[in-house]
Amino acid sequence: RCLSDWSSDVCSSDLNLKLQEYDLDRTNFLARAVHDFRAPLTALSGYCGLLLSEPLGSLNESQREILVRMNHSIKRLSRMASAMFQLSVGRHVKSRPDLKAADIRECFDQAMHEIAPLADEKQISIAPDLDLPDGPLYLETSQIERVLINILDNACKFTPKYGLIEVRGYPFFWERRRSGNQMMPPGAERRHHTMKHANSYRIDIRDSGALVPQEHLERIFEEYTSYSGGRDRSGGGLGLSICRMIINQHDGRVWAENTDAGPMFSFVLPIIRSQPPSTGEGENELHLRGLTGIHADI
């Protein structure tokens, strides 16, 4: 019996090692595939930019519009490729964001620039209302821009033509001890709560699209998940799952809820009162290169 138990443990250990090897092989394959995707995408983007600058001749309005749309699609493909890579290596590398003092309005402006073609195509109105925190927010700008782009892109997809997307940002008191969606009350009931100081910055993005089925509010942030029906907002899970990973790396939280005015996606970032130490971005990059054998700047 002891021999049998020992053999079972050995078999289980061998199986775990083999699964880890398969997972690492999968990660290396995805990393190389994404790297190969990025090369032609970068070339296509460069050619579109060259044509749009008109050194080869002037463009009429229709030609310019087509090139702008092509360039926008190329950028979306590039973001999807990067998301695939990040989600894949996230299991193996516990990276920390390179936190620096930043203006959240600049992140939002860049996100608006990225999703403008999609919003303009459906003539969607986007109404921002951003109150700044009393101190600087420490974040990795490019990563928070990606979160805003992914959530706004998702909102544009599921907002009907001539619809509305509302974006509100404000200092917020985050009760970390509470868990689940109930930890974050909808709306602004706590916005002017005078008994507690804000310890985080919250952004709500609400659209006039169809409500998300209650049973799927949590699952839409899971990797590669979707649900059947015409109101599936997960998009395969890539965009929203990368949002959750980035916000978690910033020690924040992202969630979704339904409101009377439509579905709302929200996230909070903790307010750091002092300059955080450098995260050693180079160390993370070296770790990634050791894992995949290729450059991590894909």
CSV table of C-alpha atoms in Angstrom, one decimal:
chain,number,residue,atom,x,y,z
A,1,ARG,CA,0.0,0.0,0.0
A,2,CYS,CA,2.9,2.4,0.8
A,3,LEU,CA,4.5,1.5,-2.5
A,4,SER,CA,1.2,2.2,-4.2
A,5,ASP,CA,0.9,5.6,-2.5
A,6,TRP,CA,4.5,6.4,-3.4
A,7,SER,CA,4.0,5.4,-7.1
A,8,SER,CA,0.8,7.6,-7.2
A,9,ASP,CA,2.7,10.6,-5.8
A,10,VAL,CA,5.5,10.1,-8.4
A,11,CYS,CA,3.0,9.8,-11.2
A,12,SER,CA,1.2,12.9,-10.0
A,13,SER,CA,4.5,14.8,-9.8
A,14,ASP,CA,5.6,13.7,-13.3
A,15,LEU,CA,2.2,14.8,-14.6
A,16,ASN,CA,2.5,18.2,-13.0
A,17,LEU,CA,6.0,18.7,-14.4
A,18,LYS,CA,4.7,17.6,-17.9
A,19,LEU,CA,1.8,20.1,-17.7
A,20,GLN,CA,4.2,22.8,-16.7
A,21,GLU,CA,6.4,22.0,-19.7
A,22,TYR,CA,3.3,22.2,-22.0
A,23,ASP,CA,2.3,25.5,-20.5
A,24,LEU,CA,5.8,26.9,-20.9
A,25,ASP,CA,5.9,25.6,-24.5
A,26,ARG,CA,2.5,27.3,-25.1
A,27,THR,CA,3.8,30.6,-23.7
A,28,ASN,CA,6.9,30.4,-25.9
A,29,PHE,CA,4.8,29.7,-29.0
A,30,LEU,CA,2.4,32.5,-28.3
A,31,ALA,CA,5.3,34.9,-27.6
A,32,ARG,CA,7.0,34.1,-30.9
A,33,ALA,CA,3.7,34.1,-32.8
A,34,VAL,CA,2.8,37.6,-31.4
A,35,HIS,CA,6.3,38.8,-32.2
A,36,ASP,CA,5.9,37.6,-35.8
A,37,PHE,CA,2.4,39.3,-36.0
A,38,ARG,CA,3.8,42.7,-34.8
A,39,ALA,CA,6.4,43.0,-37.6
A,40,PRO,CA,3.9,43.1,-40.6
A,41,LEU,CA,1.5,45.2,-38.5
A,42,THR,CA,4.2,47.8,-37.8
A,43,ALA,CA,5.0,47.9,-41.5
A,44,LEU,CA,1.4,48.3,-42.4
A,45,SER,CA,1.0,51.1,-39.9
A,46,GLY,CA,4.1,52.8,-41.3
A,47,TYR,CA,2.8,52.6,-44.9
A,48,CYS,CA,-0.6,54.0,-43.9
A,49,GLY,CA,1.1,56.9,-42.1
A,50,LEU,CA,3.3,57.5,-45.2
A,51,LEU,CA,0.3,57.7,-47.5
A,52,LEU,CA,-1.7,59.9,-45.0
A,53,SER,CA,1.2,62.4,-44.9
A,54,GLU,CA,0.8,62.7,-48.7
A,55,PRO,CA,4.4,62.7,-49.9
A,56,LEU,CA,3.4,60.4,-52.7
A,57,GLY,CA,0.5,62.6,-53.9
A,58,SER,CA,-2.6,64.2,-52.5
A,59,LEU,CA,-5.6,62.1,-51.3
A,60,ASN,CA,-9.3,62.7,-51.8
A,61,GLU,CA,-11.6,62.6,-48.8
A,62,SER,CA,-12.7,59.0,-49.4
A,63,GLN,CA,-9.1,57.7,-49.7
A,64,ARG,CA,-8.1,59.5,-46.5
A,65,GLU,CA,-11.0,58.0,-44.6
A,66,ILE,CA,-10.2,54.5,-45.8
A,67,LEU,CA,-6.6,54.8,-44.7
A,68,VAL,CA,-7.5,56.2,-41.3
A,69,ARG,CA,-9.9,53.2,-40.8
A,70,MET,CA,-7.1,50.8,-41.9
A,71,ASN,CA,-4.7,52.4,-39.5
A,72,HIS,CA,-7.2,52.2,-36.7
A,73,SER,CA,-7.8,48.5,-37.4
A,74,ILE,CA,-4.0,47.8,-37.4
A,75,LYS,CA,-3.7,49.4,-34.0
A,76,ARG,CA,-6.5,47.3,-32.6
A,77,LEU,CA,-4.9,44.1,-34.0
A,78,SER,CA,-1.6,45.2,-32.4
A,79,ARG,CA,-3.3,45.8,-29.0
A,80,MET,CA,-4.9,42.4,-29.2
A,81,ALA,CA,-1.6,40.7,-30.0
A,82,SER,CA,0.0,42.5,-27.0
A,83,ALA,CA,-2.9,41.4,-24.8
A,84,MET,CA,-2.5,37.8,-25.8
A,85,PHE,CA,1.2,37.9,-24.9
A,86,GLN,CA,0.6,39.7,-21.6
A,87,LEU,CA,-2.1,37.2,-20.5
A,88,SER,CA,0.1,34.3,-21.5
A,89,VAL,CA,3.2,35.3,-19.6
A,90,GLY,CA,1.2,36.8,-16.7
A,91,ARG,CA,1.1,33.3,-15.1
A,92,HIS,CA,4.9,33.0,-15.1
A,93,VAL,CA,6.1,36.6,-14.4
A,94,LYS,CA,4.8,38.7,-11.5
A,95,SER,CA,5.6,42.1,-13.0
A,96,ARG,CA,4.9,45.3,-11.2
A,97,PRO,CA,3.9,48.5,-13.0
A,98,ASP,CA,6.4,51.4,-13.3
A,99,LEU,CA,4.5,53.9,-11.2
A,100,LYS,CA,5.0,57.6,-11.9
A,101,ALA,CA,3.0,60.7,-11.1
A,102,ALA,CA,0.6,61.2,-14.0
A,103,ASP,CA,-2.5,63.2,-15.0
A,104,ILE,CA,-5.4,60.9,-15.6
A,105,ARG,CA,-6.9,63.4,-18.1
A,106,GLU,CA,-4.0,62.8,-20.4
A,107,CYS,CA,-4.6,59.1,-20.3
A,108,PHE,CA,-8.3,59.7,-21.1
A,109,ASP,CA,-7.4,62.1,-24.0
A,110,GLN,CA,-5.2,59.5,-25.5
A,111,ALA,CA,-7.9,56.8,-25.2
A,112,MET,CA,-10.4,59.1,-26.8
A,113,HIS,CA,-8.1,59.7,-29.7
A,114,GLU,CA,-7.8,55.9,-30.2
A,115,ILE,CA,-11.5,55.1,-30.1
A,116,ALA,CA,-12.7,58.2,-31.9
A,117,PRO,CA,-13.2,56.4,-35.3
A,118,LEU,CA,-15.4,53.8,-33.8
A,119,ALA,CA,-17.5,56.3,-31.9
A,120,ASP,CA,-17.8,58.6,-34.9
A,121,GLU,CA,-18.9,55.8,-37.1
A,122,LYS,CA,-21.9,55.1,-34.9
A,123,GLN,CA,-22.3,58.8,-34.0
A,124,ILE,CA,-22.0,58.0,-30.3
A,125,SER,CA,-21.7,60.9,-27.9
A,126,ILE,CA,-19.1,60.6,-25.2
A,127,ALA,CA,-19.6,62.9,-22.1
A,128,PRO,CA,-16.6,63.1,-19.8
A,129,ASP,CA,-16.7,64.5,-16.3
A,130,LEU,CA,-13.3,64.1,-14.5
A,131,ASP,CA,-12.7,65.6,-11.1
A,132,LEU,CA,-9.0,65.5,-10.3
A,133,PRO,CA,-7.7,64.1,-7.0
A,134,ASP,CA,-6.1,66.4,-4.4
A,135,GLY,CA,-2.7,64.8,-5.1
A,136,PRO,CA,-1.0,63.1,-8.1
A,137,LEU,CA,-2.0,59.6,-9.2
A,138,TYR,CA,0.9,57.2,-9.4
A,139,LEU,CA,0.4,54.8,-12.3
A,140,GLU,CA,1.9,53.4,-15.5
A,141,THR,CA,0.4,55.7,-18.1
A,142,SER,CA,0.5,53.3,-21.1
A,143,GLN,CA,-1.2,50.6,-19.1
A,144,ILE,CA,-4.0,52.7,-17.7
A,145,GLU,CA,-4.5,54.1,-21.3
A,146,ARG,CA,-5.0,50.5,-22.4
A,147,VAL,CA,-7.6,49.9,-19.7
A,148,LEU,CA,-9.5,53.0,-20.8
A,149,ILE,CA,-9.2,52.1,-24.5
A,150,ASN,CA,-10.4,48.5,-23.9
A,151,ILE,CA,-13.4,49.6,-21.8
A,152,LEU,CA,-14.4,52.4,-24.1
A,153,ASP,CA,-14.0,50.2,-27.1
A,154,ASN,CA,-16.3,47.6,-25.5
A,155,ALA,CA,-18.8,50.3,-24.7
A,156,CYS,CA,-18.8,51.6,-28.3
A,157,LYS,CA,-19.4,48.1,-29.7
A,158,PHE,CA,-22.5,47.6,-27.6
A,159,THR,CA,-23.9,51.1,-27.6
A,160,PRO,CA,-26.6,51.6,-30.3
A,161,LYS,CA,-26.2,54.2,-33.0
A,162,TYR,CA,-26.7,57.8,-31.7
A,163,GLY,CA,-26.2,56.4,-28.2
A,164,LEU,CA,-24.4,57.9,-25.2
A,165,ILE,CA,-21.3,56.9,-23.1
A,166,GLU,CA,-20.8,58.7,-19.8
A,167,VAL,CA,-17.4,58.8,-18.2
A,168,ARG,CA,-17.0,60.1,-14.6
A,169,GLY,CA,-13.8,60.2,-12.6
A,170,TYR,CA,-13.7,61.3,-9.0
A,171,PRO,CA,-11.9,60.7,-5.6
A,172,PHE,CA,-13.5,57.8,-3.8
A,173,PHE,CA,-13.4,56.1,-0.4
A,174,TRP,CA,-12.6,52.5,-1.1
A,175,GLU,CA,-13.7,50.0,1.6
A,176,ARG,CA,-11.1,47.3,0.8
A,177,ARG,CA,-12.5,44.9,3.5
A,178,ARG,CA,-15.6,44.3,1.5
A,179,SER,CA,-15.5,41.9,-1.4
A,180,GLY,CA,-17.5,41.2,-4.5
A,181,ASN,CA,-19.6,43.7,-6.5
A,182,GLN,CA,-21.3,44.9,-3.3
A,183,MET,CA,-18.0,46.5,-2.2
A,184,MET,CA,-18.7,49.3,-4.7
A,185,PRO,CA,-22.1,51.0,-4.5
A,186,PRO,CA,-23.4,52.4,-7.9
A,187,GLY,CA,-23.6,56.1,-8.5
A,188,ALA,CA,-22.1,58.9,-6.4
A,189,GLU,CA,-23.7,58.4,-3.0
A,190,ARG,CA,-20.2,58.3,-1.4
A,191,ARG,CA,-18.7,61.0,-3.6
A,192,HIS,CA,-19.3,63.8,-1.1
A,193,HIS,CA,-19.0,61.7,2.0
A,194,THR,CA,-17.3,64.0,4.5
A,195,MET,CA,-16.6,61.5,7.2
A,196,LYS,CA,-13.9,59.7,5.4
A,197,HIS,CA,-11.0,60.9,3.2
A,198,ALA,CA,-10.7,59.5,-0.4
A,199,ASN,CA,-8.1,56.8,-0.6
A,200,SER,CA,-8.6,56.0,-4.3
A,201,TYR,CA,-9.6,57.4,-7.6
A,202,ARG,CA,-12.6,55.9,-9.3
A,203,ILE,CA,-13.7,55.9,-13.0
A,204,ASP,CA,-17.2,54.9,-14.1
A,205,ILE,CA,-17.9,54.3,-17.8
A,206,ARG,CA,-21.6,53.8,-18.4
A,207,ASP,CA,-23.2,53.3,-21.8
A,208,SER,CA,-26.7,53.2,-23.2
A,209,GLY,CA,-26.5,49.7,-24.5
A,210,ALA,CA,-28.3,46.6,-23.3
A,211,LEU,CA,-27.8,45.4,-19.8
A,212,VAL,CA,-25.4,42.5,-19.1
A,213,PRO,CA,-27.2,39.4,-17.8
A,214,GLN,CA,-26.7,39.3,-14.0
A,215,GLU,CA,-25.0,35.8,-14.0
A,216,HIS,CA,-22.3,37.1,-16.4
A,217,LEU,CA,-21.3,40.3,-14.7
A,218,GLU,CA,-18.3,38.5,-13.0
A,219,ARG,CA,-17.4,36.1,-15.8
A,220,ILE,CA,-16.9,38.7,-18.5
A,221,PHE,CA,-13.5,39.6,-17.0
A,222,GLU,CA,-12.3,36.0,-17.3
A,223,GLU,CA,-9.8,35.0,-20.0
A,224,TYR,CA,-11.3,33.5,-23.2
A,225,THR,CA,-14.9,33.3,-21.8
A,226,SER,CA,-18.0,34.3,-23.6
A,227,TYR,CA,-21.7,33.6,-23.4
A,228,SER,CA,-24.2,32.9,-26.1
A,229,GLY,CA,-26.6,35.5,-27.4
A,230,GLY,CA,-26.5,38.8,-29.2
A,231,ARG,CA,-25.5,40.7,-26.1
A,232,ASP,CA,-22.1,39.0,-25.4
A,233,ARG,CA,-19.9,41.9,-24.2
A,234,SER,CA,-16.8,39.7,-23.4
A,235,GLY,CA,-15.4,39.7,-26.9
A,236,GLY,CA,-13.6,36.5,-26.2
A,237,GLY,CA,-12.4,37.8,-22.9
A,238,LEU,CA,-9.1,39.4,-24.1
A,239,GLY,CA,-9.9,43.1,-23.7
A,240,LEU,CA,-11.7,42.9,-20.4
A,241,SER,CA,-9.4,40.3,-18.9
A,242,ILE,CA,-6.3,42.4,-19.7
A,243,CYS,CA,-8.1,45.3,-17.9
A,244,ARG,CA,-8.4,43.2,-14.8
A,245,MET,CA,-4.8,42.1,-15.0
A,246,ILE,CA,-3.5,45.7,-15.3
A,247,ILE,CA,-5.7,47.0,-12.5
A,248,ASN,CA,-4.7,44.2,-10.2
A,249,GLN,CA,-1.1,45.0,-10.9
A,250,HIS,CA,-1.9,48.6,-9.8
A,251,ASP,CA,-3.4,47.2,-6.6
A,252,GLY,CA,-6.8,48.4,-7.7
A,253,ARG,CA,-10.1,46.7,-8.6
A,254,VAL,CA,-12.3,46.6,-11.7
A,255,TRP,CA,-15.9,45.4,-11.9
A,256,ALA,CA,-19.2,45.7,-13.9
A,257,GLU,CA,-22.7,46.4,-12.7
A,258,ASN,CA,-26.1,47.2,-14.3
A,259,THR,CA,-27.7,50.6,-13.5
A,260,ASP,CA,-31.0,52.2,-14.4
A,261,ALA,CA,-29.2,54.1,-17.2
A,262,GLY,CA,-27.4,51.1,-18.6
A,263,PRO,CA,-24.4,48.8,-17.9
A,264,MET,CA,-21.4,50.5,-16.1
A,265,PHE,CA,-17.8,49.4,-16.0
A,266,SER,CA,-15.8,50.9,-13.1
A,267,PHE,CA,-12.3,50.7,-11.7
A,268,VAL,CA,-10.5,52.2,-8.7
A,269,LEU,CA,-6.8,53.0,-8.3
A,270,PRO,CA,-5.4,53.6,-4.9
A,271,ILE,CA,-4.1,57.1,-4.1
A,272,ILE,CA,-0.5,56.8,-3.0
A,273,ARG,CA,0.5,59.7,-0.7
A,274,SER,CA,4.3,59.5,-1.4
A,275,GLN,CA,6.6,58.7,-4.3
A,276,PRO,CA,6.7,54.9,-4.8
A,277,PRO,CA,10.1,53.3,-5.4
A,278,SER,CA,11.1,52.3,-8.9
A,279,THR,CA,9.8,48.8,-9.9
A,280,GLY,CA,13.0,47.9,-11.8
A,281,GLU,CA,11.3,47.6,-15.2
A,282,GLY,CA,14.6,46.3,-16.7
A,283,GLU,CA,14.5,43.4,-14.3
A,284,ASN,CA,11.1,42.3,-15.5
A,285,GLU,CA,12.1,42.7,-19.1
A,286,LEU,CA,15.2,40.5,-18.5
A,287,HIS,CA,13.0,37.9,-16.9
A,288,LEU,CA,10.6,37.9,-19.8
A,289,ARG,CA,13.5,37.5,-22.3
A,290,GLY,CA,14.8,34.6,-20.3
A,291,LEU,CA,11.4,33.0,-20.4
A,292,THR,CA,10.7,33.4,-24.1
A,293,GLY,CA,14.1,33.8,-25.7
A,294,ILE,CA,12.9,36.8,-27.6
A,295,HIS,CA,12.6,40.5,-26.9
A,296,ALA,CA,9.7,41.4,-24.6
A,297,ASP,CA,8.9,44.7,-26.3
A,298,ILE,CA,6.2,43.1,-28.4
